Amino acid sequence: VPGEPTFTRAQVASNDGVEGRPMWVSYRGGVYDATEFRRIHPGGHIISQAAGADVSAFWDVWAHHHHSPKVGQYLKEIRIGALKEKDDEEATHDPYDSEPVRDANVQTIFMDRPYCSETPVEHLGSSYLTSPAALYVRNHAPVPDCAWEPEGESRESNIQHHEVVFEEGDAGASPTFTVADLQSRFGTVTVTSILQCAGNRAGEDIKATGNSGFTGSPLERITVGMLGNAQWTGVRLAEVLPALYPKECAAAAQHGGGEWHVVFEGADGYSGSTPLARILDPKNDCILATHMNGEPLSPDHGYPMRALLPGIAGARNVKWLQSILLSRVPVDAPWNEYYYKNRDGEQIQQLPLQSIITDTARKEGTQLLKVRGVAYSGGSGNSIARVEVSSDDGKSWSEATIKTEEVKKDQSSKSFGWVRWTAEVPRTAQVCCRATDTEGKTQCEISPKQRGYLYNGWSKVKVEM
Ligand code: MTE
Ligand code: MO
């Protein structure tokens, strides 16, 4: 902007938002007064981490994420000048310099900053439980420093000290509990559940139903691997919330829970919310998880604690959990306001019934094809009644064999985990599958467009002839 005032980095730094001072930040050579932004914006405290400094790493995420013109307009409104040229070139601290080490053999990487990956399909169905190293990762910001390996302490014991703030609980102002407090008061349970990003199968969705918000972004390459199945251990939210928010939970029980939402906030500034009624129903197995497959959560998956809401879109399973708040409205953070909404403009919650072909192989000495895959019922938590495979585009179907013997019998009262299955069908150029749950719900060939999310049409796979 010609003729606008210029500021040095030192000047920006002196406006750090502390003790009534305004909060300035720099972003791509511009200087912005973000005082208001921090105050009014639920995602604003992520910017406070960079008060008086450069927010490029944070705002780049926000800006490219939300294709909304509102973002550009907003930045224009709060711009107060430009950085002095020499200062613009100065190197700034890189918030991505302490990212965890990842195993490229079991992760297909879409983006590095923020890190986003899927499990390669060859690996997806290779075991009943997905390993933490192979589970897809969806980050929207740098991995926050949650001191996962403090000196002299094991990760296991460090979990115990982690604190979660319950904002404005009935017990008075914002009680804080360590994980150890929560565990000794409420005990822990283990539930088996898939975790899936609402954007899984985005590539197939584009092929079947046309362009979406994913088109043209690195995420249009998502296949079927933003998904995994694991055993999660933690404290039950259906016990924690009524104890800490008795009034709200009682009111919610009377009114079907409709008007209350549980807002989870992570240490990276990301937040998500889910209706209280869903979480209060003990059958839904919603927990604050500290362990995956018996191991402390890894840094990428939310160490030391995350929300684990079986059957609910990954986006609401907030990692690096810092605070919980009951609210009358769904959280209005940039991640939720522009992203992860369905075609009716509602924030996405439940995942749909799903089945996925993970691999096919010629059966030696026959004209048959062995087909393997996974299936799960999503938000309903119903069991899978059957999976069928077709080698003639759905004209005829063969029933698959479900590997029921490996399904974990844990404290989960519904079926939120996946089942693996195998089938044999005549060998052709393309095979497809569909699942049916115990209520008779079944998958359609092509599912209705949900702005690119939640695609659950038949899984179709080309076969090498
Ligand atoms: N929680 C925080 N704090 N930050 C995030 O970026 N991403 C969400 C959710 N929770 C996210 C988060 C999204 S969109 C998904 S799909 C899941 O985490 C992914 O969990 P995973 O990375 O452990 O597989
Ligand atoms: Mo996601």
GROMACS .gro file of C-alpha atoms and ligand atoms in nm:
model
  490
    1VAL     CA    1   0.000   0.000   0.000
    2PRO     CA    2   0.182   0.318  -0.120
    3GLY     CA    3   0.236   0.594   0.133
    4GLU     CA    4   0.143   0.390   0.437
    5PRO     CA    5   0.350   0.418   0.758
    6THR     CA    6   0.641   0.180   0.808
    7PHE     CA    7   0.749   0.017   1.133
    8THR     CA    8   1.056  -0.169   1.254
    9ARG     CA    9   1.031  -0.515   1.403
   10ALA     CA   10   1.125  -0.363   1.738
   11GLN     CA   11   0.824  -0.132   1.719
   12VAL     CA   12   0.598  -0.423   1.636
   13ALA     CA   13   0.750  -0.622   1.921
   14SER     CA   14   0.686  -0.345   2.174
   15ASN     CA   15   0.313  -0.369   2.101
   16ASP     CA   16   0.281  -0.713   2.252
   17GLY     CA   17  -0.076  -0.697   2.380
   18VAL     CA   18   0.036  -0.714   2.742
   19GLU     CA   19  -0.075  -0.474   3.018
   20GLY     CA   20  -0.322  -0.290   2.803
   21ARG     CA   21  -0.079  -0.235   2.514
   22PRO     CA   22  -0.219  -0.297   2.166
   23MET     CA   23  -0.125  -0.627   2.004
   24TRP     CA   24   0.053  -0.579   1.674
   25VAL     CA   25   0.172  -0.854   1.448
   26SER     CA   26   0.349  -0.866   1.116
   27TYR     CA   27   0.234  -1.081   0.829
   28ARG     CA   28   0.396  -1.100   0.485
   29GLY     CA   29   0.555  -0.757   0.515
   30GLY     CA   30   0.244  -0.585   0.653
   31VAL     CA   31   0.182  -0.467   1.008
   32TYR     CA   32  -0.155  -0.539   1.164
   33ASP     CA   33  -0.327  -0.432   1.481
   34ALA     CA   34  -0.472  -0.761   1.600
   35THR     CA   35  -0.591  -0.635   1.939
   36GLU     CA   36  -0.959  -0.671   1.847
   37PHE     CA   37  -0.904  -0.995   1.659
   38ARG     CA   38  -0.769  -1.162   1.968
   39ARG     CA   39  -1.054  -1.035   2.181
   40ILE     CA   40  -1.346  -1.121   1.951
   41HIS     CA   41  -1.213  -1.423   1.774
   42PRO     CA   42  -1.233  -1.768   1.932
   43GLY     CA   43  -0.922  -1.866   1.735
   44GLY     CA   44  -0.755  -1.540   1.834
   45HIS     CA   45  -0.532  -1.669   2.106
   46ILE     CA   46  -0.338  -1.868   1.849
   47ILE     CA   47  -0.227  -1.528   1.723
   48SER     CA   48  -0.140  -1.414   2.076
   49GLN     CA   49   0.137  -1.672   2.070
   50ALA     CA   50   0.298  -1.445   1.812
   51ALA     CA   51   0.205  -1.108   1.965
   52GLY     CA   52   0.457  -0.845   1.857
   53ALA     CA   53   0.609  -1.088   1.611
   54ASP     CA   54   0.545  -1.244   1.272
   55VAL     CA   55   0.232  -1.451   1.234
   56SER     CA   56   0.291  -1.582   0.883
   57ALA     CA   57   0.302  -1.942   0.994
   58PHE     CA   58  -0.031  -1.904   1.167
   59TRP     CA   59  -0.220  -1.682   0.928
   60ASP     CA   60  -0.104  -1.869   0.618
   61VAL     CA   61  -0.295  -2.164   0.750
   62TRP     CA   62  -0.599  -1.958   0.822
   63ALA     CA   63  -0.585  -1.765   0.494
   64HIS     CA   64  -0.535  -2.052   0.252
   65HIS     CA   65  -0.770  -2.273   0.443
   66HIS     CA   66  -1.076  -2.066   0.408
   67HIS     CA   67  -1.129  -1.966   0.052
   68SER     CA   68  -1.350  -1.694   0.187
   69PRO     CA   69  -1.298  -1.337   0.063
   70LYS     CA   70  -1.390  -1.230   0.419
   71VAL     CA   71  -1.040  -1.317   0.536
   72GLY     CA   72  -0.869  -1.083   0.289
   73GLN     CA   73  -1.121  -0.811   0.368
   74TYR     CA   74  -1.062  -0.849   0.740
   75LEU     CA   75  -0.686  -0.828   0.703
   76LYS     CA   76  -0.729  -0.507   0.501
   77GLU     CA   77  -0.935  -0.357   0.778
   78ILE     CA   78  -0.678  -0.414   1.049
   79ARG     CA   79  -0.366  -0.326   0.846
   80ILE     CA   80  -0.188  -0.025   0.992
   81GLY     CA   81   0.128  -0.015   0.784
   82ALA     CA   82   0.426  -0.203   0.641
   83LEU     CA   83   0.743  -0.343   0.791
   84LYS     CA   84   1.059  -0.141   0.716
   85GLU     CA   85   1.222  -0.324   0.425
   86LYS     CA   86   1.541  -0.438   0.594
   87ASP     CA   87   1.335  -0.576   0.880
   88ASP     CA   88   1.111  -0.765   0.645
   89GLU     CA   89   1.404  -0.983   0.541
   90GLU     CA   90   1.512  -1.068   0.892
   91ALA     CA   91   1.475  -1.435   0.971
   92THR     CA   92   1.201  -1.516   1.217
   93HIS     CA   93   1.157  -1.805   1.450
   94ASP     CA   94   1.011  -2.101   1.264
   95PRO     CA   95   0.720  -2.250   1.461
   96TYR     CA   96   0.758  -2.571   1.257
   97ASP     CA   97   1.112  -2.642   1.370
   98SER     CA   98   1.013  -2.894   1.636
   99GLU     CA   99   0.773  -3.115   1.440
  100PRO     CA  100   0.778  -3.486   1.531
  101VAL     CA  101   0.971  -3.732   1.315
  102ARG     CA  102   0.736  -3.921   1.083
  103ASP     CA  103   0.771  -4.251   0.902
  104ALA     CA  104   0.732  -4.193   0.527
  105ASN     CA  105   0.689  -4.569   0.471
  106VAL     CA  106   0.346  -4.564   0.631
  107GLN     CA  107   0.237  -4.207   0.559
  108THR     CA  108   0.146  -4.051   0.225
  109ILE     CA  109   0.214  -3.682   0.278
  110PHE     CA  110  -0.018  -3.419   0.126
  111MET     CA  111   0.120  -3.115   0.306
  112ASP     CA  112   0.415  -3.047   0.534
  113ARG     CA  113   0.306  -2.719   0.692
  114PRO     CA  114   0.070  -2.788   0.851
  115TYR     CA  115   0.133  -3.161   0.831
  116CYS     CA  116  -0.139  -3.364   0.663
  117SER     CA  117  -0.116  -3.727   0.554
  118GLU     CA  118  -0.306  -4.048   0.492
  119THR     CA  119  -0.222  -4.413   0.544
  120PRO     CA  120  -0.124  -4.571   0.210
  121VAL     CA  121  -0.403  -4.805   0.102
  122GLU     CA  122  -0.163  -5.105   0.088
  123HIS     CA  123  -0.113  -5.059   0.459
  124LEU     CA  124  -0.465  -4.963   0.560
  125GLY     CA  125  -0.616  -5.307   0.610
  126SER     CA  126  -0.293  -5.481   0.708
  127SER     CA  127  -0.389  -5.514   1.076
  128TYR     CA  128  -0.707  -5.488   1.281
  129LEU     CA  129  -0.560  -5.204   1.489
  130THR     CA  130  -0.384  -4.921   1.308
  131SER     CA  131  -0.047  -4.832   1.458
  132PRO     CA  132   0.009  -4.471   1.576
  133ALA     CA  133   0.290  -4.434   1.323
  134ALA     CA  134   0.058  -4.533   1.036
  135LEU     CA  135  -0.256  -4.347   1.144
  136TYR     CA  136  -0.323  -4.046   0.918
  137VAL     CA  137  -0.242  -3.704   1.063
  138ARG     CA  138  -0.444  -3.390   1.008
  139ASN     CA  139  -0.289  -3.081   1.164
  140HIS     CA  140  -0.402  -2.723   1.102
  141ALA     CA  141  -0.105  -2.554   1.269
  142PRO     CA  142   0.237  -2.647   1.404
  143VAL     CA  143   0.234  -2.929   1.660
  144PRO     CA  144   0.229  -2.741   1.992
  145ASP     CA  145   0.502  -2.803   2.245
  146CYS     CA  146   0.325  -3.011   2.508
  147ALA     CA  147   0.648  -3.125   2.672
  148TRP     CA  148   0.597  -3.482   2.562
  149GLU     CA  149   0.940  -3.586   2.667
  150PRO     CA  150   1.028  -3.391   2.981
  151GLU     CA  151   1.369  -3.452   3.121
  152GLY     CA  152   1.383  -3.714   3.391
  153GLU     CA  153   1.020  -3.812   3.355
  154SER     CA  154   0.852  -4.074   3.145
  155ARG     CA  155   0.582  -3.972   2.899
  156GLU     CA  156   0.349  -4.194   3.097
  157SER     CA  157   0.401  -4.001   3.419
  158ASN     CA  158   0.401  -3.665   3.245
  159ILE     CA  159   0.048  -3.731   3.120
  160GLN     CA  160  -0.066  -3.734   3.481
  161HIS     CA  161   0.041  -3.373   3.533
  162HIS     CA  162  -0.128  -3.236   3.223
  163GLU     CA  163  -0.409  -2.994   3.315
  164VAL     CA  164  -0.742  -2.937   3.150
  165VAL     CA  165  -0.944  -2.625   3.231
  166PHE     CA  166  -1.321  -2.662   3.253
  167GLU     CA  167  -1.426  -2.308   3.174
  168GLU     CA  168  -1.704  -2.154   3.378
  169GLY     CA  169  -1.819  -2.474   3.535
  170ASP     CA  170  -2.096  -2.482   3.792
  171ALA     CA  171  -1.837  -2.545   4.062
  172GLY     CA  172  -1.744  -2.178   4.037
  173ALA     CA  173  -1.490  -2.017   3.810
  174SER     CA  174  -1.304  -2.244   3.570
  175PRO     CA  175  -1.191  -2.547   3.773
  176THR     CA  176  -0.872  -2.711   3.652
  177PHE     CA  177  -0.804  -3.083   3.671
  178THR     CA  178  -0.492  -3.278   3.606
  179VAL     CA  179  -0.526  -3.602   3.413
  180ALA     CA  180  -0.439  -3.783   3.737
  181ASP     CA  181  -0.732  -3.608   3.916
  182LEU     CA  182  -0.969  -3.705   3.638
  183GLN     CA  183  -0.850  -4.065   3.631
  184SER     CA  184  -0.875  -4.118   4.005
  185ARG     CA  185  -1.217  -3.958   4.025
  186PHE     CA  186  -1.377  -4.114   3.718
  187GLY     CA  187  -1.164  -4.414   3.626
  188THR     CA  188  -1.078  -4.504   3.270
  189VAL     CA  189  -1.233  -4.714   2.997
  190THR     CA  190  -1.104  -4.852   2.671
  191VAL     CA  191  -1.309  -4.824   2.353
  192THR     CA  192  -1.235  -4.943   2.002
  193SER     CA  193  -1.318  -4.686   1.742
  194ILE     CA  194  -1.224  -4.573   1.399
  195LEU     CA  195  -1.099  -4.217   1.360
  196GLN     CA  196  -1.176  -4.066   1.022
  197CYS     CA  197  -1.137  -3.724   0.865
  198ALA     CA  198  -1.460  -3.587   0.714
  199GLY     CA  199  -1.256  -3.531   0.397
  200ASN     CA  200  -1.162  -3.896   0.352
  201ARG     CA  201  -1.240  -4.018  -0.004
  202ALA     CA  202  -1.239  -3.657  -0.129
  203GLY     CA  203  -1.071  -3.771  -0.453
  204GLU     CA  204  -1.342  -4.029  -0.526
  205ASP     CA  205  -1.607  -3.770  -0.443
  206ILE     CA  206  -1.465  -3.535  -0.706
  207LYS     CA  207  -1.462  -3.818  -0.962
  208ALA     CA  208  -1.818  -3.926  -0.885
  209THR     CA  209  -1.991  -3.593  -0.820
  210GLY     CA  210  -1.773  -3.316  -0.963
  211ASN     CA  211  -1.549  -3.046  -0.820
  212SER     CA  212  -1.551  -2.955  -0.454
  213GLY     CA  213  -1.364  -2.727  -0.219
  214PHE     CA  214  -1.080  -2.979  -0.236
  215THR     CA  215  -1.029  -2.934  -0.612
  216GLY     CA  216  -0.698  -2.770  -0.687
  217SER     CA  217  -0.565  -2.815  -0.334
  218PRO     CA  218  -0.310  -3.082  -0.235
  219LEU     CA  219  -0.597  -3.251  -0.052
  220GLU     CA  220  -0.771  -3.346  -0.376
  221ARG     CA  221  -0.531  -3.641  -0.373
  222ILE     CA  222  -0.692  -3.790  -0.061
  223THR     CA  223  -0.785  -4.151  -0.137
  224VAL     CA  224  -0.923  -4.375   0.140
  225GLY     CA  225  -0.655  -4.356   0.406
  226MET     CA  226  -0.756  -4.062   0.626
  227LEU     CA  227  -0.888  -4.333   0.849
  228GLY     CA  228  -0.772  -4.582   1.109
  229ASN     CA  229  -0.901  -4.814   1.379
  230ALA     CA  230  -0.762  -4.814   1.732
  231GLN     CA  231  -0.823  -4.884   2.097
  232TRP     CA  232  -0.848  -4.562   2.293
  233THR     CA  233  -0.824  -4.531   2.669
  234GLY     CA  234  -0.946  -4.238   2.872
  235VAL     CA  235  -1.204  -4.094   3.110
  236ARG     CA  236  -1.570  -4.097   3.014
  237LEU     CA  237  -1.716  -3.759   2.927
  238ALA     CA  238  -2.065  -3.884   3.022
  239GLU     CA  239  -1.937  -3.895   3.381
  240VAL     CA  240  -1.700  -3.599   3.382
  241LEU     CA  241  -1.939  -3.341   3.236
  242PRO     CA  242  -2.239  -3.397   3.469
  243ALA     CA  243  -2.004  -3.376   3.767
  244LEU     CA  244  -1.850  -3.047   3.654
  245TYR     CA  245  -2.147  -2.886   3.481
  246PRO     CA  246  -2.445  -3.021   3.679
  247LYS     CA  247  -2.684  -2.737   3.591
  248GLU     CA  248  -2.617  -2.741   3.219
  249CYS     CA  249  -2.628  -3.118   3.197
  250ALA     CA  250  -2.955  -3.136   3.391
  251ALA     CA  251  -3.108  -2.867   3.168
  252ALA     CA  252  -2.979  -3.047   2.863
  253ALA     CA  253  -3.132  -3.376   2.978
  254GLN     CA  254  -3.470  -3.204   3.018
  255HIS     CA  255  -3.463  -3.043   2.675
  256GLY     CA  256  -3.308  -3.329   2.485
  257GLY     CA  257  -2.974  -3.153   2.511
  258GLY     CA  258  -3.036  -2.965   2.188
  259GLU     CA  259  -2.917  -2.625   2.284
  260TRP     CA  260  -2.586  -2.708   2.450
  261HIS     CA  261  -2.256  -2.781   2.283
  262VAL     CA  262  -1.927  -2.900   2.424
  263VAL     CA  263  -1.640  -2.688   2.298
  264PHE     CA  264  -1.294  -2.846   2.302
  265GLU     CA  265  -0.987  -2.630   2.256
  266GLY     CA  266  -0.638  -2.751   2.172
  267ALA     CA  267  -0.300  -2.603   2.261
  268ASP     CA  268  -0.246  -2.516   1.893
  269GLY     CA  269  -0.547  -2.281   1.897
  270TYR     CA  270  -0.769  -2.523   1.707
  271SER     CA  271  -1.115  -2.586   1.844
  272GLY     CA  272  -1.425  -2.787   1.769
  273SER     CA  273  -1.762  -2.851   1.926
  274THR     CA  274  -2.018  -3.132   1.939
  275PRO     CA  275  -2.373  -3.129   2.078
  276LEU     CA  276  -2.382  -3.210   2.449
  277ALA     CA  277  -2.664  -3.464   2.402
  278ARG     CA  278  -2.442  -3.681   2.182
  279ILE     CA  279  -2.163  -3.675   2.439
  280LEU     CA  280  -2.385  -3.725   2.746
  281ASP     CA  281  -2.532  -4.050   2.610
  282PRO     CA  282  -2.309  -4.312   2.776
  283LYS     CA  283  -2.366  -4.550   2.484
  284ASN     CA  284  -2.169  -4.317   2.260
  285ASP     CA  285  -1.844  -4.386   2.448
  286CYS     CA  286  -1.706  -4.033   2.427
  287ILE     CA  287  -1.381  -4.004   2.619
  288LEU     CA  288  -1.088  -3.778   2.695
  289ALA     CA  289  -0.823  -4.014   2.563
  290THR     CA  290  -0.466  -4.040   2.684
  291HIS     CA  291  -0.369  -4.370   2.519
  292MET     CA  292  -0.390  -4.525   2.176
  293ASN     CA  293  -0.345  -4.903   2.157
  294GLY     CA  294  -0.214  -4.899   2.515
  295GLU     CA  295   0.061  -4.642   2.447
  296PRO     CA  296   0.057  -4.275   2.547
  297LEU     CA  297  -0.072  -4.073   2.251
  298SER     CA  298   0.205  -3.970   2.012
  299PRO     CA  299   0.275  -3.597   1.957
  300ASP     CA  300   0.094  -3.600   1.620
  301HIS     CA  301  -0.215  -3.763   1.766
  302GLY     CA  302  -0.264  -3.521   2.052
  303TYR     CA  303  -0.034  -3.604   2.344
  304PRO     CA  304  -0.105  -3.581   2.630
  305MET     CA  305  -0.485  -3.580   2.590
  306ARG     CA  306  -0.744  -3.552   2.314
  307ALA     CA  307  -1.119  -3.571   2.270
  308LEU     CA  308  -1.215  -3.907   2.124
  309LEU     CA  309  -1.575  -3.902   2.009
  310PRO     CA  310  -1.656  -4.236   1.838
  311GLY     CA  311  -1.854  -4.202   1.515
  312ILE     CA  312  -1.799  -3.825   1.506
  313ALA     CA  313  -1.592  -3.662   1.230
  314GLY     CA  314  -1.219  -3.639   1.308
  315ALA     CA  315  -1.241  -3.258   1.307
  316ARG     CA  316  -1.427  -3.258   1.639
  317ASN     CA  317  -1.179  -3.494   1.807
  318VAL     CA  318  -0.962  -3.210   1.933
  319LYS     CA  319  -0.598  -3.293   2.005
  320TRP     CA  320  -0.360  -3.143   2.265
  321LEU     CA  321  -0.667  -3.070   2.471
  322GLN     CA  322  -0.636  -2.764   2.688
  323SER     CA  323  -0.986  -2.655   2.780
  324ILE     CA  324  -1.349  -2.760   2.770
  325LEU     CA  325  -1.640  -2.520   2.773
  326LEU     CA  326  -2.017  -2.567   2.757
  327SER     CA  327  -2.178  -2.326   2.517
  328ARG     CA  328  -2.528  -2.256   2.388
  329VAL     CA  329  -2.397  -2.228   2.033
  330PRO     CA  330  -2.150  -2.435   1.829
  331VAL     CA  331  -1.801  -2.288   1.842
  332ASP     CA  332  -1.739  -2.019   1.583
  333ALA     CA  333  -1.372  -2.072   1.505
  334PRO     CA  334  -1.236  -2.022   1.153
  335TRP     CA  335  -1.181  -2.398   1.122
  336ASN     CA  336  -1.546  -2.464   1.188
  337GLU     CA  337  -1.703  -2.157   1.037
  338TYR     CA  338  -1.577  -2.210   0.680
  339TYR     CA  339  -1.469  -2.569   0.695
  340TYR     CA  340  -1.621  -2.906   0.780
  341LYS     CA  341  -1.980  -2.809   0.706
  342ASN     CA  342  -2.236  -3.012   0.514
  343ARG     CA  343  -2.447  -2.895   0.222
  344ASP     CA  344  -2.704  -2.746   0.460
  345GLY     CA  345  -2.436  -2.529   0.616
  346GLU     CA  346  -2.438  -2.726   0.941
  347GLN     CA  347  -2.118  -2.821   1.117
  348ILE     CA  348  -2.052  -3.186   1.034
  349GLN     CA  349  -2.083  -3.428   1.323
  350GLN     CA  350  -2.167  -3.792   1.246
  351LEU     CA  351  -1.976  -4.003   0.999
  352PRO     CA  352  -2.174  -4.219   0.756
  353LEU     CA  353  -2.186  -4.598   0.707
  354GLN     CA  354  -1.879  -4.695   0.510
  355SER     CA  355  -1.696  -4.979   0.339
  356ILE     CA  356  -1.365  -4.961   0.159
  357ILE     CA  357  -1.176  -5.206  -0.062
  358THR     CA  358  -0.817  -5.211   0.061
  359ASP     CA  359  -0.670  -5.465  -0.180
  360THR     CA  360  -0.738  -5.719  -0.453
  361ALA     CA  361  -0.530  -6.017  -0.562
  362ARG     CA  362  -0.567  -6.285  -0.824
  363LYS     CA  363  -0.642  -6.626  -0.674
  364GLU     CA  364  -0.371  -6.856  -0.809
  365GLY     CA  365  -0.485  -7.102  -1.073
  366THR     CA  366  -0.844  -6.970  -1.089
  367GLN     CA  367  -1.048  -6.700  -1.257
  368LEU     CA  368  -1.129  -6.559  -0.915
  369LEU     CA  369  -1.023  -6.241  -0.746
  370LYS     CA  370  -0.967  -6.215  -0.372
  371VAL     CA  371  -1.095  -5.884  -0.241
  372ARG     CA  372  -1.028  -5.744   0.107
  373GLY     CA  373  -1.147  -5.441   0.290
  374VAL     CA  374  -1.290  -5.275   0.597
  375ALA     CA  375  -1.641  -5.160   0.695
  376TYR     CA  376  -1.792  -4.959   0.981
  377SER     CA  377  -2.121  -4.796   1.060
  378GLY     CA  378  -2.002  -4.446   1.156
  379GLY     CA  379  -2.215  -4.230   1.383
  380SER     CA  380  -2.490  -4.484   1.452
  381GLY     CA  381  -2.254  -4.732   1.616
  382ASN     CA  382  -2.463  -5.016   1.470
  383SER     CA  383  -2.293  -5.344   1.387
  384ILE     CA  384  -2.221  -5.429   1.026
  385ALA     CA  385  -2.473  -5.691   0.914
  386ARG     CA  386  -2.311  -5.770   0.580
  387VAL     CA  387  -2.064  -5.655   0.321
  388GLU     CA  388  -2.116  -5.741  -0.044
  389VAL     CA  389  -1.879  -5.731  -0.340
  390SER     CA  390  -1.973  -5.706  -0.705
  391SER     CA  391  -1.767  -5.767  -1.016
  392ASP     CA  392  -2.041  -5.650  -1.255
  393ASP     CA  393  -2.098  -5.292  -1.133
  394GLY     CA  394  -2.365  -5.387  -0.885
  395LYS     CA  395  -2.584  -5.614  -1.101
  396SER     CA  396  -2.504  -5.909  -0.876
  397TRP     CA  397  -2.340  -5.926  -0.536
  398SER     CA  398  -2.143  -6.189  -0.341
  399GLU     CA  399  -2.144  -6.175   0.035
  400ALA     CA  400  -1.807  -6.121   0.200
  401THR     CA  401  -1.684  -6.308   0.509
  402ILE     CA  402  -1.645  -6.078   0.806
  403LYS     CA  403  -1.353  -6.151   1.041
  404THR     CA  404  -1.564  -6.136   1.355
  405GLU     CA  405  -1.313  -6.326   1.568
  406GLU     CA  406  -1.066  -6.036   1.579
  407VAL     CA  407  -1.320  -5.771   1.682
  408LYS     CA  408  -1.222  -5.636   2.025
  409LYS     CA  409  -1.463  -5.698   2.309
  410ASP     CA  410  -1.404  -5.386   2.511
  411GLN     CA  411  -1.626  -5.166   2.726
  412SER     CA  412  -1.782  -5.008   2.422
  413SER     CA  413  -2.156  -5.069   2.411
  414LYS     CA  414  -2.190  -4.995   2.039
  415SER     CA  415  -1.972  -5.089   1.742
  416PHE     CA  416  -1.758  -4.792   1.656
  417GLY     CA  417  -1.461  -4.993   1.536
  418TRP     CA  418  -1.426  -5.140   1.189
  419VAL     CA  419  -1.456  -5.498   1.074
  420ARG     CA  420  -1.221  -5.644   0.817
  421TRP     CA  421  -1.365  -5.871   0.550
  422THR     CA  422  -1.264  -6.089   0.256
  423ALA     CA  423  -1.454  -6.201  -0.053
  424GLU     CA  424  -1.397  -6.396  -0.371
  425VAL     CA  425  -1.559  -6.282  -0.693
  426PRO     CA  426  -1.511  -6.351  -1.066
  427ARG     CA  427  -1.213  -6.158  -1.193
  428THR     CA  428  -1.309  -5.845  -1.392
  429ALA     CA  429  -1.170  -5.500  -1.466
  430GLN     CA  430  -1.346  -5.331  -1.175
  431VAL     CA  431  -1.491  -5.446  -0.844
  432CYS     CA  432  -1.701  -5.258  -0.595
  433CYS     CA  433  -1.838  -5.312  -0.245
  434ARG     CA  434  -2.117  -5.192  -0.018
  435ALA     CA  435  -2.203  -5.249   0.348
  436THR     CA  436  -2.537  -5.286   0.527
  437ASP     CA  437  -2.581  -5.229   0.899
  438THR     CA  438  -2.804  -5.409   1.150
  439GLU     CA  439  -3.083  -5.152   1.092
  440GLY     CA  440  -3.086  -5.232   0.722
  441LYS     CA  441  -2.919  -4.909   0.618
  442THR     CA  442  -2.703  -4.959   0.311
  443GLN     CA  443  -2.466  -4.755   0.093
  444CYS     CA  444  -2.579  -4.598  -0.236
  445GLU     CA  445  -2.368  -4.619  -0.551
  446ILE     CA  446  -2.295  -4.246  -0.535
  447SER     CA  447  -2.368  -4.048  -0.222
  448PRO     CA  448  -2.511  -3.694  -0.232
  449LYS     CA  449  -2.257  -3.416  -0.243
  450GLN     CA  450  -2.173  -3.270   0.097
  451ARG     CA  451  -1.936  -2.995  -0.016
  452GLY     CA  452  -1.670  -3.263  -0.067
  453TYR     CA  453  -1.705  -3.428   0.274
  454LEU     CA  454  -1.842  -3.760   0.397
  455TYR     CA  455  -1.838  -3.939   0.062
  456ASN     CA  456  -1.968  -4.292   0.110
  457GLY     CA  457  -2.061  -4.421  -0.235
  458TRP     CA  458  -1.963  -4.777  -0.326
  459SER     CA  459  -1.589  -4.823  -0.311
  460LYS     CA  460  -1.483  -4.899  -0.672
  461VAL     CA  461  -1.141  -5.033  -0.756
  462LYS     CA  462  -0.979  -5.104  -1.093
  463VAL     CA  463  -0.822  -5.447  -1.127
  464GLU     CA  464  -0.515  -5.518  -1.336
  465MET     CA  465  -0.611  -5.781  -1.590
  466MTE     N1  466  -0.709  -3.094   1.706
  466MTE     C1  467  -0.621  -2.993   1.710
  466MTE     N2  468  -0.590  -2.941   1.830
  466MTE     N3  469  -0.566  -2.943   1.596
  466MTE     C2  470  -0.598  -2.993   1.472
  466MTE     O1  471  -0.546  -2.945   1.372
  466MTE     N4  472  -0.734  -3.156   1.347
  466MTE     C3  473  -0.864  -3.225   1.349
  466MTE     C4  474  -0.872  -3.319   1.470
  466MTE     N5  475  -0.830  -3.253   1.589
  466MTE     C5  476  -0.692  -3.100   1.466
  466MTE     C6  477  -0.743  -3.150   1.588
  466MTE     C7  478  -0.895  -3.302   1.231
  466MTE     S1  479  -0.962  -3.220   1.099
  466MTE     C8  480  -0.887  -3.440   1.228
  466MTE     S2  481  -0.940  -3.527   1.095
  466MTE     C9  482  -0.830  -3.514   1.343
  466MTE     O2  483  -0.789  -3.429   1.447
  466MTE    C10  484  -0.710  -3.595   1.299
  466MTE     O3  485  -0.655  -3.666   1.406
  466MTE     P1  486  -0.514  -3.737   1.389
  466MTE     O4  487  -0.419  -3.636   1.331
  466MTE     O5  488  -0.476  -3.787   1.523
  466MTE     O6  489  -0.536  -3.851   1.291
  467MO      MO  490  -1.034  -3.372   0.937
   0.00000   0.00000   0.00000
